[in-house]
Tab-separated table of C-alpha atoms and ligand atoms in Angstrom:
chain	number	residue	atom	x	y	z
A	27	UNK	CA	0.000	0.000	0.000
A	28	UNK	CA	1.395	3.379	-0.987
A	29	UNK	CA	1.589	6.095	1.639
A	30	UNK	CA	-0.292	9.381	1.434
A	31	UNK	CA	1.564	12.517	0.373
A	32	UNK	CA	0.718	15.581	2.462
A	33	UNK	CA	1.489	19.009	1.011
A	34	UNK	CA	2.044	21.770	3.553
A	35	UNK	CA	3.126	25.395	3.165
A	36	UNK	CA	2.017	28.995	3.408
A	37	UNK	CA	-1.138	30.367	1.784
A	38	UNK	CA	-0.809	30.888	-1.947
A	39	UNK	CA	2.235	28.680	-2.386
A	40	UNK	CA	0.392	26.352	-4.796
A	41	UNK	CA	-0.483	23.322	-2.669
A	42	UNK	CA	-3.773	22.687	-4.495
A	43	UNK	CA	-2.423	22.964	-8.027
A	44	UNK	CA	0.625	20.874	-7.124
A	45	UNK	CA	-1.688	18.207	-5.654
A	46	UNK	CA	-3.702	18.094	-8.880
A	47	UNK	CA	-0.534	17.834	-10.948
A	48	UNK	CA	0.758	15.015	-8.722
A	49	UNK	CA	-2.579	13.208	-9.024
A	50	UNK	CA	-2.382	13.501	-12.779
A	51	UNK	CA	1.155	12.136	-12.915
A	52	UNK	CA	0.807	9.306	-10.387
A	53	UNK	CA	-2.785	8.145	-10.876
A	54	UNK	CA	-3.414	8.753	-7.168
A	55	UNK	CA	-6.524	10.658	-6.007
A	56	UNK	CA	-6.152	14.111	-4.441
A	57	UNK	CA	-8.202	15.600	-1.591
A	58	UNK	CA	-8.027	19.078	-0.086
A	59	UNK	CA	-8.430	19.654	3.668
A	60	UNK	CA	-10.254	22.981	3.312
A	61	UNK	CA	-12.718	21.325	0.903
A	62	UNK	CA	-13.246	18.515	3.438
A	63	UNK	CA	-13.860	21.050	6.207
A	64	UNK	CA	-16.293	23.013	4.043
A	65	UNK	CA	-18.344	19.943	3.226
A	66	UNK	CA	-18.198	18.622	6.816
A	67	UNK	CA	-19.294	21.976	8.292
A	68	UNK	CA	-21.456	22.891	5.292
A	69	UNK	CA	-19.891	26.360	5.397
A	70	UNK	CA	-17.138	28.285	3.631
A	71	UNK	CA	-13.827	28.637	5.516
A	72	UNK	CA	-14.265	32.412	5.536
A	73	UNK	CA	-17.694	32.093	7.171
A	74	UNK	CA	-16.407	29.623	9.786
A	75	UNK	CA	-13.751	32.204	10.765
A	76	UNK	CA	-16.317	35.033	10.827
A	77	UNK	CA	-19.080	33.222	12.703
A	78	UNK	CA	-17.200	30.847	14.999
A	79	UNK	CA	-13.631	32.148	15.037
A	80	UNK	CA	-10.242	30.689	14.203
A	81	UNK	CA	-10.304	28.379	17.251
A	82	UNK	CA	-13.306	26.485	15.843
A	83	UNK	CA	-11.639	26.254	12.425
A	84	UNK	CA	-8.547	24.684	14.022
A	85	UNK	CA	-10.756	22.121	15.790
A	86	UNK	CA	-12.256	21.178	12.446
A	87	UNK	CA	-8.749	20.785	11.027
A	88	UNK	CA	-7.928	18.358	13.828
A	89	UNK	CA	-11.134	16.386	13.122
A	90	UNK	CA	-10.207	16.136	9.453
A	91	UNK	CA	-6.653	15.091	10.367
A	92	UNK	CA	-7.917	12.214	12.525
A	93	UNK	CA	-10.235	11.074	9.758
A	94	UNK	CA	-7.432	11.218	7.187
A	95	UNK	CA	-5.108	9.185	9.392
A	96	UNK	CA	-7.727	6.488	9.931
A	97	UNK	CA	-9.445	6.340	6.574
A	98	UNK	CA	-7.325	7.600	3.688
A	99	UNK	CA	-4.633	5.674	1.794
A	100	UNK	CA	-2.603	6.198	-1.325
A	101	UNK	CA	-3.840	9.773	-1.687
A	102	UNK	CA	-2.383	13.238	-2.249
A	103	UNK	CA	-3.563	15.560	0.531
A	104	UNK	CA	-3.359	19.331	0.046
A	105	UNK	CA	-3.771	21.316	3.248
A	106	UNK	CA	-4.574	24.829	4.434
A	107	UNK	CA	-1.558	26.892	5.495
A	108	UNK	CA	-2.051	26.195	9.212
A	109	UNK	CA	-3.039	22.538	8.959
A	110	UNK	CA	0.521	21.315	9.588
A	111	UNK	CA	0.012	22.099	13.297
A	112	UNK	CA	-2.377	19.160	13.814
A	113	UNK	CA	-0.689	16.757	16.266
A	114	UNK	CA	-0.840	13.755	13.902
A	115	UNK	CA	0.485	15.459	10.743
A	116	UNK	CA	3.312	12.929	10.320
A	117	UNK	CA	0.986	9.981	10.846
A	118	UNK	CA	-1.114	10.995	7.831
A	119	UNK	CA	1.656	10.447	5.315
A	120	UNK	CA	4.951	11.753	3.926
A	121	UNK	CA	4.976	15.499	4.547
A	122	UNK	CA	6.207	17.734	1.740
A	123	UNK	CA	6.820	21.397	2.574
A	124	UNK	CA	6.401	23.696	-0.404
A	125	UNK	CA	8.633	26.651	0.375
A	126	UNK	CA	8.279	30.092	-1.171
A	127	UNK	CA	9.660	33.441	0.015
A	128	UNK	CA	6.966	35.722	1.448
A	129	UNK	CA	7.425	38.518	-1.114
A	130	UNK	CA	7.325	36.050	-4.017
A	131	UNK	CA	4.095	34.504	-2.708
A	132	UNK	CA	2.414	37.905	-2.358
A	133	UNK	CA	3.630	39.014	-5.783
A	134	UNK	CA	2.301	35.832	-7.368
A	135	UNK	CA	-1.100	36.025	-5.691
A	136	UNK	CA	-1.526	39.771	-6.386
A	137	UNK	CA	-0.693	39.261	-10.060
A	138	UNK	CA	-3.244	36.477	-10.513
A	139	UNK	CA	-6.276	37.301	-12.711
A	140	UNK	CA	-8.511	36.269	-9.758
A	141	UNK	CA	-6.379	38.069	-7.152
A	142	UNK	CA	-9.287	39.820	-5.461
A	143	UNK	CA	-11.246	36.620	-4.961
A	144	UNK	CA	-8.158	34.689	-3.849
A	145	UNK	CA	-7.339	37.260	-1.178
A	146	UNK	CA	-10.942	37.759	-0.059
A	147	UNK	CA	-11.485	34.096	0.758
A	148	UNK	CA	-8.413	33.967	3.029
A	149	UNK	CA	-9.116	35.584	6.421
A	150	UNK	CA	-5.438	35.521	7.424
A	151	UNK	CA	-4.304	37.343	4.290
A	152	UNK	CA	-6.299	40.516	4.866
A	153	UNK	CA	-3.468	42.437	6.529
A	154	UNK	CA	-0.094	42.098	4.862
A	155	UNK	CA	1.973	42.934	7.961
A	156	UNK	CA	0.099	40.347	10.040
A	157	UNK	CA	0.461	37.791	7.256
A	158	UNK	CA	4.218	38.419	7.185
A	159	UNK	CA	4.460	37.903	10.940
A	160	UNK	CA	2.497	34.658	10.597
A	161	UNK	CA	4.847	33.542	7.812
A	162	UNK	CA	7.928	34.289	9.921
A	163	UNK	CA	6.454	32.515	12.948
A	164	UNK	CA	5.674	29.412	10.904
A	165	UNK	CA	8.799	29.127	8.762
A	166	UNK	CA	10.849	27.018	11.176
A	167	UNK	CA	7.833	24.891	12.108
A	168	UNK	CA	7.036	24.016	8.481
A	169	UNK	CA	10.609	22.806	8.066
A	170	UNK	CA	10.450	20.780	11.275
A	171	UNK	CA	7.249	19.027	10.182
A	172	UNK	CA	8.604	18.221	6.714
A	173	UNK	CA	10.049	14.946	5.437
A	174	UNK	CA	11.150	16.796	2.327
A	175	UNK	CA	11.342	20.475	1.339
A	176	UNK	CA	10.756	21.738	-2.190
A	177	UNK	CA	11.385	25.301	-3.333
A	178	UNK	CA	8.590	26.684	-5.474
A	179	UNK	CA	9.636	30.233	-6.353
A	180	UNK	CA	9.752	30.831	-10.106
A	181	UNK	CA	8.694	27.249	-10.904
A	182	UNK	CA	5.537	25.799	-12.390
A	183	UNK	CA	3.591	22.910	-10.866
A	184	UNK	CA	4.857	20.431	-13.474
A	185	UNK	CA	8.417	21.047	-12.420
A	186	UNK	CA	7.548	20.954	-8.715
A	187	UNK	CA	5.573	17.700	-9.077
A	188	UNK	CA	8.468	16.066	-10.938
A	189	UNK	CA	10.834	16.906	-8.082
A	190	UNK	CA	8.431	15.516	-5.456
A	191	UNK	CA	7.950	12.276	-7.396
A	192	UNK	CA	11.696	11.875	-7.777
A	193	UNK	CA	12.532	12.697	-4.163
A	194	UNK	CA	9.856	10.351	-2.790
A	195	UNK	CA	10.666	7.623	-5.298
A	196	UNK	CA	7.044	7.272	-6.452
A	197	UNK	CA	6.351	4.951	-9.346
A	198	UNK	CA	3.067	4.961	-11.243
B	18	S3P	C1	-5.007	29.266	6.518
B	18	S3P	C2	-4.855	28.958	5.173
B	18	S3P	C3	-6.010	28.735	4.291
B	18	S3P	C4	-7.213	28.241	5.082
B	18	S3P	C5	-7.517	29.174	6.212
B	18	S3P	C6	-6.338	29.332	7.175
B	18	S3P	C7	-3.798	29.468	7.351
B	18	S3P	O1	-5.690	27.775	3.278
B	18	S3P	O2	-6.996	26.944	5.564
B	18	S3P	O3	-7.877	30.421	5.662
B	18	S3P	O4	-3.879	29.385	8.591
B	18	S3P	O5	-2.709	29.696	6.762
B	18	S3P	P1	-4.648	28.069	2.040
B	18	S3P	O6	-3.267	27.779	2.543
B	18	S3P	O7	-5.084	27.116	0.983
B	18	S3P	O8	-4.838	29.487	1.658
């Protein structure tokens, strides 16, 4: 049985598109933790933050993490930027940290044709100074949680997926 691959990293670093590219290349299915939370709670992430607060959102992340550990195999898991803090992150699968520099991430997201929508749906990206502090606070922790680290700046998802497949020794 193949292990799950868990993609972690800051908001906007490309975890979702890398997961889809990996799924395409390996034949594995991909699931996204924020999508799982939204269907479980029947609410958008933004609304969970607004109505119940970040604490409730983090509880839902832990619920999803327990379910993933118990029930999901041979799957690519893309996560929200704070998901890596769940206590069982390393029990879910091989953890891949997608690393981008803060300024590069912001530049990329701001230049996207859907920039407004992409920023609006992320409660923790509303204030750039606060987002930078969050990034700096998390940087070391992402690296500690990771089995492998992949740099994403200036690269497309095809290139990033190829590196992950090679480093993890995945065969189709
Ligand atoms: C968060 C990142 C978001 C989402 C939520 C909180 C975070 O996901 O889970 O808004 O704490 O960094 P993305 O990383 O997909 O933006």
